[in-house]
């Protein structure tokens, strides 16, 4: 037998995760993916993420922080901020003032919202007037089945939850595209970013006039839709003003590829990090040394604004509550000291190298599907504008943690220099003084209605978060 060639200690070997994963872990990866697929098939808004996660947390013994008068190591709690920003924590052995370990993801995703006056009629067809949210490629939204998810709050405060288009027996909505036969001037000759104007993202919601109404009555198709909504949900046109209803693809998450190596879903960015960090928190073995916290934010896709985003004071509230309930000082200095010693994984996705679109990437510094979780040193655009650039010292600690614990990882940038770019919640934690680095699986088709991640990268994201919670100390 030929003697195995010696490894060169000074050369970094990059390996496909499928080549190195053990059969035991491969099985675990598919167990995680199965659960993730069913989660993603029903969770399609940030509110639904928060609600379903609270259900899971409570099943695992987590209790609302409002019910606690004190906390001790091993206690499990969660904070629900306005049903859109969720935090969950397992209290560790070390004092909170010595820093905590946070995995922060965002659970809002690019989608289409309804306008405040949502339903209108034109040419005896009824539509939902819409306004898109976040960075969508508008031309990817027509001609797919859409579901409507969200809440309508009635004047007496009753919150009506709406989900239409998910049950097999439900009708769906869809945005119609122009027939190619007559699209030459109105669409095909245009710049692709203008091919489907934002005002055209209105789905067809009805085509049947209410024949019970008087002959002279106007907008009978729209009125029939309002009647159907009133009969099913007890909501009026006035109730719809200001409602939060989102248009999302009506399909389920699925394995992708004949080998089932990947997962396709609406909203991997960033619920793949949301789900895997939640799973990692639930799976912490024993009482962690440092308090382990998972944060799930809203509004990242529109610049982290508002009181459910990573820029909100609720982030500090979490640490202040922990200090207070564990009997520590809650003065500003103690809170600042806690932040100074805190480590944050800004858990968000990167763009995977796509051989169909080679020109957009630097192949030597792109994350590849199946090569493990991506530890992104910096984000931003152009000359690293608005980047969070992780300190080399912290980055090196994370590399060592992953190496010591068999977490398959890679690095990469978001495309070529000057090709574009993006940001994450990392900056908000860096501003508070914490050590922070971006990390998460790489995605194909990022920000499209059906994004693709690898089973392997999803698993190693989960494992990275788990070892971070269990083993990272400053
Ligand atoms: Mn993201
Ligand atoms: Mn995004």
Short mmCIF file of C-alpha atoms and ligand atoms in Angstrom, two decimals:
data_model
loop_
_atom_site.label_atom_id
_atom_site.label_comp_id
_atom_site.label_asym_id
_atom_site.label_seq_id
_atom_site.Cartn_x
_atom_site.Cartn_y
_atom_site.Cartn_z
CA UNK A 1 0.00 0.00 0.00
CA UNK A 2 1.31 3.42 -0.96
CA UNK A 3 2.30 5.51 1.97
CA UNK A 4 -0.09 8.41 2.57
CA UNK A 5 1.43 11.68 1.49
CA UNK A 6 2.38 14.00 4.31
CA UNK A 7 0.16 16.99 4.93
CA UNK A 8 1.93 20.32 4.57
CA UNK A 9 1.36 22.07 7.92
CA UNK A 10 1.71 25.52 6.38
CA UNK A 11 -1.00 25.04 3.72
CA UNK A 12 -4.73 25.57 4.42
CA UNK A 13 -6.70 22.64 3.08
CA UNK A 14 -10.24 23.40 1.97
CA UNK A 15 -12.58 20.44 1.90
CA UNK A 16 -16.15 19.85 0.88
CA UNK A 17 -18.15 19.23 4.05
CA UNK A 18 -19.76 16.11 2.58
CA UNK A 19 -16.26 14.56 2.32
CA UNK A 20 -15.46 15.04 5.99
CA UNK A 21 -18.74 14.68 7.88
CA UNK A 22 -19.10 11.47 9.89
CA UNK A 23 -22.05 9.18 9.13
CA UNK A 24 -23.45 9.87 12.59
CA UNK A 25 -23.36 13.62 12.01
CA UNK A 26 -24.73 13.21 8.49
CA UNK A 27 -27.79 11.59 10.03
CA UNK A 28 -28.09 14.43 12.53
CA UNK A 29 -27.84 16.94 9.68
CA UNK A 30 -30.84 15.37 7.95
CA UNK A 31 -32.83 15.21 11.19
CA UNK A 32 -32.23 18.94 11.62
CA UNK A 33 -33.11 19.63 7.96
CA UNK A 34 -36.36 17.67 8.17
CA UNK A 35 -37.43 19.75 11.17
CA UNK A 36 -36.28 22.97 9.51
CA UNK A 37 -38.27 22.18 6.36
CA UNK A 38 -41.51 21.67 8.27
CA UNK A 39 -40.86 24.83 10.32
CA UNK A 40 -40.24 26.90 7.17
CA UNK A 41 -43.31 25.50 5.46
CA UNK A 42 -45.56 27.17 8.00
CA UNK A 43 -43.52 30.12 9.34
CA UNK A 44 -43.63 32.93 6.76
CA UNK A 45 -43.65 36.19 8.72
CA UNK A 46 -41.63 37.57 11.63
CA UNK A 47 -44.74 37.37 13.83
CA UNK A 48 -45.19 33.70 12.93
CA UNK A 49 -41.51 33.04 13.68
CA UNK A 50 -41.91 34.62 17.13
CA UNK A 51 -45.16 32.81 17.89
CA UNK A 52 -43.96 29.37 16.78
CA UNK A 53 -40.60 29.81 18.56
CA UNK A 54 -42.35 30.74 21.82
CA UNK A 55 -44.46 27.60 21.49
CA UNK A 56 -41.27 25.53 21.09
CA UNK A 57 -39.45 27.38 23.91
CA UNK A 58 -42.31 26.86 26.36
CA UNK A 59 -42.43 23.19 25.44
CA UNK A 60 -38.74 23.05 26.44
CA UNK A 61 -39.31 24.75 29.79
CA UNK A 62 -38.55 28.40 28.94
CA UNK A 63 -40.73 30.95 30.73
CA UNK A 64 -41.54 34.58 30.01
CA UNK A 65 -39.21 37.04 31.77
CA UNK A 66 -42.33 38.83 33.10
CA UNK A 67 -42.98 35.85 35.36
CA UNK A 68 -39.51 35.90 36.97
CA UNK A 69 -38.54 37.75 40.12
CA UNK A 70 -35.00 36.41 40.19
CA UNK A 71 -32.73 34.27 38.06
CA UNK A 72 -30.10 31.65 38.82
CA UNK A 73 -27.70 29.63 36.64
CA UNK A 74 -29.59 27.14 34.47
CA UNK A 75 -32.81 29.19 34.33
CA UNK A 76 -34.41 29.47 30.89
CA UNK A 77 -36.31 32.61 29.91
CA UNK A 78 -37.59 34.54 26.92
CA UNK A 79 -38.59 38.12 26.10
CA UNK A 80 -41.32 38.85 23.58
CA UNK A 81 -41.07 42.43 22.35
CA UNK A 82 -44.23 43.43 20.46
CA UNK A 83 -44.58 39.97 18.89
CA UNK A 84 -41.83 40.76 16.38
CA UNK A 85 -38.54 40.66 18.29
CA UNK A 86 -37.84 37.63 20.42
CA UNK A 87 -34.96 36.92 22.79
CA UNK A 88 -34.33 33.66 24.64
CA UNK A 89 -31.63 32.93 27.21
CA UNK A 90 -30.13 30.17 29.32
CA UNK A 91 -28.56 31.76 32.40
CA UNK A 92 -24.90 30.79 32.81
CA UNK A 93 -22.60 30.30 35.79
CA UNK A 94 -20.56 33.49 35.24
CA UNK A 95 -21.97 36.86 36.30
CA UNK A 96 -23.63 38.72 33.44
CA UNK A 97 -21.31 41.68 34.05
CA UNK A 98 -18.47 39.45 32.84
CA UNK A 99 -20.16 39.22 29.45
CA UNK A 100 -22.57 36.87 27.68
CA UNK A 101 -22.61 34.89 24.43
CA UNK A 102 -25.20 36.11 21.93
CA UNK A 103 -26.24 34.69 18.58
CA UNK A 104 -28.21 37.40 16.78
CA UNK A 105 -30.25 36.78 13.65
CA UNK A 106 -33.09 38.55 11.87
CA UNK A 107 -36.38 36.88 11.13
CA UNK A 108 -37.94 39.46 8.82
CA UNK A 109 -37.43 38.67 5.14
CA UNK A 110 -37.96 40.59 1.89
CA UNK A 111 -41.61 40.24 0.86
CA UNK A 112 -44.60 42.27 -0.32
CA UNK A 113 -46.76 44.20 2.16
CA UNK A 114 -50.25 45.54 1.57
CA UNK A 115 -50.89 49.29 1.35
CA UNK A 116 -53.03 50.99 4.02
CA UNK A 117 -56.01 51.14 1.59
CA UNK A 118 -55.48 47.67 0.23
CA UNK A 119 -58.38 46.60 -1.97
CA UNK A 120 -59.35 48.28 -5.22
CA UNK A 121 -61.19 47.44 -8.40
CA UNK A 122 -60.15 48.15 -11.97
CA UNK A 123 -61.92 46.91 -15.09
CA UNK A 124 -64.10 44.61 -13.00
CA UNK A 125 -61.14 42.86 -11.43
CA UNK A 126 -60.23 43.29 -7.76
CA UNK A 127 -56.61 43.71 -6.63
CA UNK A 128 -54.63 44.12 -3.44
CA UNK A 129 -52.66 47.35 -3.55
CA UNK A 130 -49.15 46.51 -2.37
CA UNK A 131 -45.85 48.06 -1.33
CA UNK A 132 -42.79 45.83 -1.32
CA UNK A 133 -40.56 45.42 1.76
CA UNK A 134 -36.79 45.01 1.57
CA UNK A 135 -34.55 44.20 -1.37
CA UNK A 136 -36.68 42.10 -3.67
CA UNK A 137 -36.01 41.50 -7.35
CA UNK A 138 -39.41 42.68 -8.49
CA UNK A 139 -39.43 40.58 -11.67
CA UNK A 140 -39.23 37.35 -9.61
CA UNK A 141 -42.63 37.90 -7.95
CA UNK A 142 -45.23 37.77 -10.76
CA UNK A 143 -46.58 34.42 -11.98
CA UNK A 144 -46.12 32.49 -8.73
CA UNK A 145 -48.80 31.40 -6.26
CA UNK A 146 -49.01 33.76 -3.30
CA UNK A 147 -50.45 33.41 0.18
CA UNK A 148 -51.58 36.19 2.49
CA UNK A 149 -50.33 36.07 6.10
CA UNK A 150 -50.67 38.54 8.94
CA UNK A 151 -52.88 40.30 11.40
CA UNK A 152 -55.81 42.69 11.27
CA UNK A 153 -56.45 44.61 14.49
CA UNK A 154 -60.07 45.61 14.96
CA UNK A 155 -61.10 48.88 16.63
CA UNK A 156 -61.93 47.02 19.86
CA UNK A 157 -58.35 45.69 19.96
CA UNK A 158 -59.16 42.16 18.84
CA UNK A 159 -56.29 40.74 16.79
CA UNK A 160 -57.48 38.63 13.86
CA UNK A 161 -54.85 36.30 12.43
CA UNK A 162 -55.15 35.73 8.71
CA UNK A 163 -53.59 32.93 6.67
CA UNK A 164 -55.01 32.43 3.18
CA UNK A 165 -53.43 30.23 0.51
CA UNK A 166 -51.56 27.61 2.56
CA UNK A 167 -54.22 24.93 2.96
CA UNK A 168 -54.57 22.67 -0.10
CA UNK A 169 -58.25 23.65 -0.30
CA UNK A 170 -57.52 27.41 -0.11
CA UNK A 171 -57.41 29.59 -3.20
CA UNK A 172 -54.12 31.47 -3.77
CA UNK A 173 -53.38 34.96 -5.08
CA UNK A 174 -51.03 35.80 -7.92
CA UNK A 175 -49.48 38.82 -9.61
CA UNK A 176 -50.11 38.53 -13.34
CA UNK A 177 -47.29 39.27 -15.79
CA UNK A 178 -47.76 40.67 -19.30
CA UNK A 179 -48.05 38.16 -22.15
CA UNK A 180 -44.73 37.91 -23.99
CA UNK A 181 -46.61 38.35 -27.28
CA UNK A 182 -47.38 41.98 -26.50
CA UNK A 183 -44.54 42.78 -24.09
CA UNK A 184 -42.05 44.11 -26.64
CA UNK A 185 -42.48 47.82 -25.90
CA UNK A 186 -44.05 47.84 -22.48
CA UNK A 187 -41.56 45.45 -20.84
CA UNK A 188 -38.96 43.54 -22.85
CA UNK A 189 -37.01 46.55 -24.09
CA UNK A 190 -36.62 47.96 -20.59
CA UNK A 191 -33.86 47.78 -18.05
CA UNK A 192 -34.59 44.68 -15.97
CA UNK A 193 -34.98 46.67 -12.74
CA UNK A 194 -37.89 48.49 -14.43
CA UNK A 195 -39.37 45.43 -16.15
CA UNK A 196 -41.92 45.02 -13.37
CA UNK A 197 -42.67 48.41 -11.75
CA UNK A 198 -43.31 48.45 -8.00
CA UNK A 199 -46.89 49.64 -8.57
CA UNK A 200 -47.55 46.53 -10.68
CA UNK A 201 -46.92 44.12 -7.79
CA UNK A 202 -50.64 43.94 -7.02
CA UNK A 203 -52.07 40.43 -6.88
CA UNK A 204 -55.42 39.55 -8.38
CA UNK A 205 -57.84 38.96 -5.51
CA UNK A 206 -61.22 38.70 -7.27
CA UNK A 207 -63.10 38.62 -10.57
CA UNK A 208 -66.71 37.92 -9.57
CA UNK A 209 -69.21 40.78 -9.07
CA UNK A 210 -71.63 40.50 -6.17
CA UNK A 211 -74.79 39.72 -8.16
CA UNK A 212 -76.97 40.31 -5.11
CA UNK A 213 -76.16 44.02 -5.20
CA UNK A 214 -78.24 46.61 -7.00
CA UNK A 215 -77.57 46.94 -10.74
CA UNK A 216 -76.32 50.55 -10.29
CA UNK A 217 -73.90 49.75 -7.44
CA UNK A 218 -70.24 50.41 -8.32
CA UNK A 219 -67.18 48.18 -7.69
CA UNK A 220 -69.23 45.03 -7.24
CA UNK A 221 -66.15 42.75 -7.53
CA UNK A 222 -64.32 44.60 -4.76
CA UNK A 223 -67.47 44.62 -2.62
CA UNK A 224 -67.84 40.87 -3.05
CA UNK A 225 -64.28 40.36 -1.77
CA UNK A 226 -64.99 42.63 1.22
CA UNK A 227 -68.13 40.60 1.92
CA UNK A 228 -66.19 37.33 1.82
CA UNK A 229 -63.60 38.74 4.26
CA UNK A 230 -66.37 40.02 6.52
CA UNK A 231 -68.15 36.67 6.52
CA UNK A 232 -64.97 34.66 7.17
CA UNK A 233 -63.07 36.93 9.60
CA UNK A 234 -65.59 39.55 10.72
CA UNK A 235 -63.31 42.31 9.40
CA UNK A 236 -64.40 45.44 7.55
CA UNK A 237 -62.68 47.66 4.99
CA UNK A 238 -61.97 50.11 7.82
CA UNK A 239 -60.32 47.32 9.86
CA UNK A 240 -58.00 46.63 6.91
CA UNK A 241 -56.59 50.17 7.05
CA UNK A 242 -53.26 49.81 8.84
CA UNK A 243 -53.42 46.01 8.98
CA UNK A 244 -50.18 44.04 8.69
CA UNK A 245 -50.75 41.53 5.92
CA UNK A 246 -47.87 40.13 3.89
CA UNK A 247 -47.82 38.48 0.48
CA UNK A 248 -45.50 35.48 0.51
CA UNK A 249 -44.98 32.51 -1.80
CA UNK A 250 -47.69 29.90 -1.19
CA UNK A 251 -45.30 26.97 -1.45
CA UNK A 252 -43.62 24.73 1.11
CA UNK A 253 -39.92 24.32 1.77
CA UNK A 254 -38.47 21.28 -0.07
CA UNK A 255 -35.26 19.37 -0.53
CA UNK A 256 -33.53 20.45 -3.73
CA UNK A 257 -31.55 18.16 -6.03
CA UNK A 258 -31.92 14.45 -6.77
CA UNK A 259 -29.40 13.83 -3.97
CA UNK A 260 -31.41 15.98 -1.50
CA UNK A 261 -28.21 17.89 -0.75
CA UNK A 262 -29.88 21.28 -0.52
CA UNK A 263 -33.03 22.90 0.86
CA UNK A 264 -35.18 25.38 -1.03
CA UNK A 265 -37.48 27.75 0.86
CA UNK A 266 -38.88 31.23 1.03
CA UNK A 267 -36.94 33.22 3.64
CA UNK A 268 -33.71 31.35 4.42
CA UNK A 269 -32.32 34.89 4.84
CA UNK A 270 -32.34 34.88 7.74
CA UNK A 271 -34.63 32.29 9.27
CA UNK A 272 -32.03 29.60 8.58
CA UNK A 273 -29.91 31.32 11.24
CA UNK A 274 -32.96 32.01 13.37
CA UNK A 275 -34.00 28.37 13.39
CA UNK A 276 -30.52 26.89 13.83
CA UNK A 277 -29.61 29.28 16.67
CA UNK A 278 -32.90 28.44 18.39
CA UNK A 279 -32.18 24.71 17.98
CA UNK A 280 -28.62 25.22 19.31
CA UNK A 281 -29.90 27.10 22.37
CA UNK A 282 -32.39 24.32 23.13
CA UNK A 283 -29.66 21.68 22.76
CA UNK A 284 -27.11 23.23 25.16
CA UNK A 285 -25.84 20.43 27.35
CA UNK A 286 -25.79 21.27 31.07
CA UNK A 287 -25.52 24.78 32.47
CA UNK A 288 -23.35 27.00 30.24
CA UNK A 289 -20.38 28.91 31.71
CA UNK A 290 -21.57 32.19 30.20
CA UNK A 291 -25.21 33.15 29.74
CA UNK A 292 -26.31 31.99 26.27
CA UNK A 293 -28.70 34.27 24.40
CA UNK A 294 -30.46 33.97 21.04
CA UNK A 295 -31.93 37.16 19.60
CA UNK A 296 -34.32 37.22 16.67
CA UNK A 297 -34.81 40.67 15.15
CA UNK A 298 -37.29 42.36 12.91
CA UNK A 299 -36.65 45.15 10.33
CA UNK A 300 -33.09 44.16 9.36
CA UNK A 301 -34.06 44.09 5.71
CA UNK A 302 -35.02 47.78 5.76
CA UNK A 303 -31.98 49.01 7.66
CA UNK A 304 -32.55 47.92 11.29
CA UNK A 305 -34.88 50.73 12.25
CA UNK A 306 -37.60 50.87 14.89
CA UNK A 307 -38.19 49.36 18.30
CA UNK A 308 -38.17 45.73 17.14
CA UNK A 309 -34.80 46.01 15.39
CA UNK A 310 -31.24 45.41 16.56
CA UNK A 311 -30.88 49.18 17.01
CA UNK A 312 -33.62 49.27 19.65
CA UNK A 313 -33.11 49.80 23.35
CA UNK A 314 -34.75 46.43 24.01
CA UNK A 315 -31.35 44.91 23.24
CA UNK A 316 -29.92 46.68 26.30
CA UNK A 317 -33.07 45.88 28.26
CA UNK A 318 -32.25 42.19 27.89
CA UNK A 319 -28.85 42.58 29.56
CA UNK A 320 -30.22 45.04 32.14
CA UNK A 321 -32.98 42.55 33.08
CA UNK A 322 -30.40 39.77 33.42
CA UNK A 323 -28.16 41.94 35.62
CA UNK A 324 -31.10 42.97 37.78
CA UNK A 325 -32.66 39.54 38.17
CA UNK A 326 -29.33 37.88 38.99
CA UNK A 327 -28.74 40.46 41.72
CA UNK A 328 -26.05 42.55 40.03
CA UNK A 329 -25.85 46.32 39.74
CA UNK A 330 -27.79 47.77 36.82
CA UNK A 331 -25.97 51.09 36.64
CA UNK A 332 -24.79 52.33 33.25
CA UNK A 333 -21.17 51.42 33.94
CA UNK A 334 -21.99 47.79 34.78
CA UNK A 335 -24.08 47.50 31.64
CA UNK A 336 -21.21 48.92 29.58
CA UNK A 337 -18.76 46.51 31.20
CA UNK A 338 -21.09 43.64 30.37
CA UNK A 339 -21.18 44.74 26.73
CA UNK A 340 -17.37 45.12 26.63
CA UNK A 341 -16.96 41.46 27.57
CA UNK A 342 -19.80 40.14 25.44
CA UNK A 343 -19.25 38.05 22.30
CA UNK A 344 -21.76 38.16 19.48
CA UNK A 345 -22.20 35.98 16.45
CA UNK A 346 -24.08 38.12 13.97
CA UNK A 347 -25.78 35.16 12.38
CA UNK A 348 -26.72 35.98 8.82
CA UNK A 349 -26.32 34.45 5.42
CA UNK A 350 -23.77 35.17 2.70
CA UNK A 351 -24.11 34.75 -1.09
CA UNK A 352 -22.82 31.35 -2.23
CA UNK A 353 -20.65 31.11 -5.33
CA UNK A 354 -22.96 30.46 -8.28
CA UNK A 355 -21.22 28.98 -11.35
CA UNK A 356 -24.06 30.28 -13.53
CA UNK A 357 -23.15 33.84 -12.54
CA UNK A 358 -19.38 33.57 -12.20
CA UNK A 359 -18.75 37.19 -13.16
CA UNK A 360 -20.18 38.54 -9.90
CA UNK A 361 -17.72 36.70 -7.62
CA UNK A 362 -14.07 36.55 -6.74
CA UNK A 363 -13.75 32.74 -6.83
CA UNK A 364 -10.83 32.77 -4.39
CA UNK A 365 -12.83 34.57 -1.69
CA UNK A 366 -16.39 33.34 -2.09
CA UNK A 367 -18.25 30.88 0.10
CA UNK A 368 -19.15 27.61 -1.61
CA UNK A 369 -22.27 25.50 -1.12
CA UNK A 370 -21.41 22.53 1.09
CA UNK A 371 -18.14 23.91 2.47
CA UNK A 372 -19.57 24.57 5.92
CA UNK A 373 -20.66 27.63 7.83
CA UNK A 374 -19.24 30.91 6.49
CA UNK A 375 -17.31 33.09 8.94
CA UNK A 376 -17.41 36.47 7.17
CA UNK A 377 -14.72 38.87 8.35
CA UNK A 378 -16.36 41.99 6.98
CA UNK A 379 -19.47 43.07 5.12
CA UNK A 380 -20.23 46.50 3.62
CA UNK A 381 -19.82 47.76 0.06
CA UNK A 382 -17.25 49.64 -2.03
CA UNK A 383 -14.34 50.50 0.24
CA UNK A 384 -15.95 48.53 3.09
CA UNK A 385 -18.43 51.34 3.71
CA UNK A 386 -20.81 50.55 6.57
CA UNK A 387 -18.95 47.29 7.21
CA UNK A 388 -18.59 45.53 10.46
CA UNK A 389 -14.97 44.38 10.20
CA UNK A 390 -14.35 41.75 12.91
CA UNK A 391 -11.11 42.18 14.84
CA UNK A 392 -8.42 39.67 13.88
CA UNK A 393 -8.10 38.62 17.55
CA UNK A 394 -11.78 37.66 17.81
CA UNK A 395 -11.80 36.08 14.35
CA UNK A 396 -8.82 33.92 15.34
CA UNK A 397 -10.60 32.77 18.51
CA UNK A 398 -13.61 31.68 16.49
CA UNK A 399 -11.42 29.79 14.01
CA UNK A 400 -9.78 27.95 16.91
CA UNK A 401 -13.13 27.17 18.55
CA UNK A 402 -14.39 25.65 15.29
CA UNK A 403 -11.20 23.73 14.63
CA UNK A 404 -11.13 22.30 18.16
CA UNK A 405 -14.76 21.19 17.88
CA UNK A 406 -14.89 19.82 14.31
CA UNK A 407 -17.09 22.57 12.91
CA UNK A 408 -16.58 22.68 9.15
CA UNK A 409 -16.26 26.35 8.23
CA UNK A 410 -15.13 28.58 5.39
CA UNK A 411 -14.88 32.28 4.74
CA UNK A 412 -15.93 34.56 1.94
CA UNK A 413 -16.98 37.99 0.78
CA UNK A 414 -20.31 39.06 -0.64
CA UNK A 415 -19.28 39.10 -4.32
CA UNK A 416 -16.46 40.92 -6.07
CA UNK A 417 -15.06 44.20 -4.84
CA UNK A 418 -17.35 47.00 -6.08
CA UNK A 419 -19.98 44.54 -7.31
CA UNK A 420 -22.46 45.46 -4.58
CA UNK A 421 -22.57 44.51 -0.93
CA UNK A 422 -24.73 44.51 2.14
CA UNK A 423 -24.92 44.83 5.90
CA UNK A 424 -26.17 42.91 8.91
CA UNK A 425 -27.09 43.51 12.56
CA UNK A 426 -23.37 43.26 13.49
CA UNK A 427 -22.83 47.04 13.60
CA UNK A 428 -25.42 47.56 16.32
CA UNK A 429 -23.55 45.18 18.64
CA UNK A 430 -20.14 46.56 17.70
CA UNK A 431 -21.42 50.02 18.63
CA UNK A 432 -22.31 48.70 22.08
CA UNK A 433 -18.73 47.52 22.56
CA UNK A 434 -19.13 43.77 22.05
CA UNK A 435 -16.86 41.56 19.98
CA UNK A 436 -18.84 40.58 16.90
CA UNK A 437 -18.34 38.63 13.70
CA UNK A 438 -20.73 37.69 10.89
CA UNK A 439 -21.45 34.02 10.39
CA UNK A 440 -24.02 31.83 8.65
CA UNK A 441 -24.62 29.51 5.73
CA UNK A 442 -24.15 30.70 2.15
CA UNK A 443 -27.28 30.96 0.00
CA UNK A 444 -27.91 30.53 -3.72
CA UNK A 445 -30.59 32.82 -5.10
CA UNK A 446 -30.37 35.18 -2.11
CA UNK A 447 -33.42 37.47 -1.81
CA UNK A 448 -35.43 35.52 -4.40
CA UNK A 449 -38.77 33.86 -3.49
CA UNK A 450 -37.08 30.43 -3.38
CA UNK A 451 -33.62 30.54 -1.82
CA UNK A 452 -31.32 27.52 -1.59
CA UNK A 453 -28.97 26.43 1.23
CA UNK A 454 -26.94 23.27 1.70
CA UNK A 455 -27.98 20.65 4.26
CA UNK A 456 -24.33 20.57 5.33
CA UNK A 457 -23.97 24.32 5.82
CA UNK A 458 -27.24 24.44 7.76
CA UNK A 459 -25.98 21.70 10.07
CA UNK A 460 -22.58 23.34 10.62
CA UNK A 461 -24.29 26.66 11.37
CA UNK A 462 -26.25 24.88 14.10
CA UNK A 463 -23.09 23.21 15.37
CA UNK A 464 -21.11 26.48 15.31
CA UNK A 465 -23.80 28.18 17.42
CA UNK A 466 -23.95 25.23 19.82
CA UNK A 467 -20.21 25.10 20.51
CA UNK A 468 -20.17 28.90 20.82
CA UNK A 469 -22.85 28.73 23.50
CA UNK A 470 -21.26 25.81 25.32
CA UNK A 471 -17.56 26.56 25.05
CA UNK A 472 -16.72 30.15 24.18
CA UNK A 473 -15.16 32.08 27.05
CA UNK A 474 -13.38 35.35 26.80
MN1 LIG B 1 -29.81 38.74 6.19
MN1 LIG B 2 -31.20 40.07 3.41
#
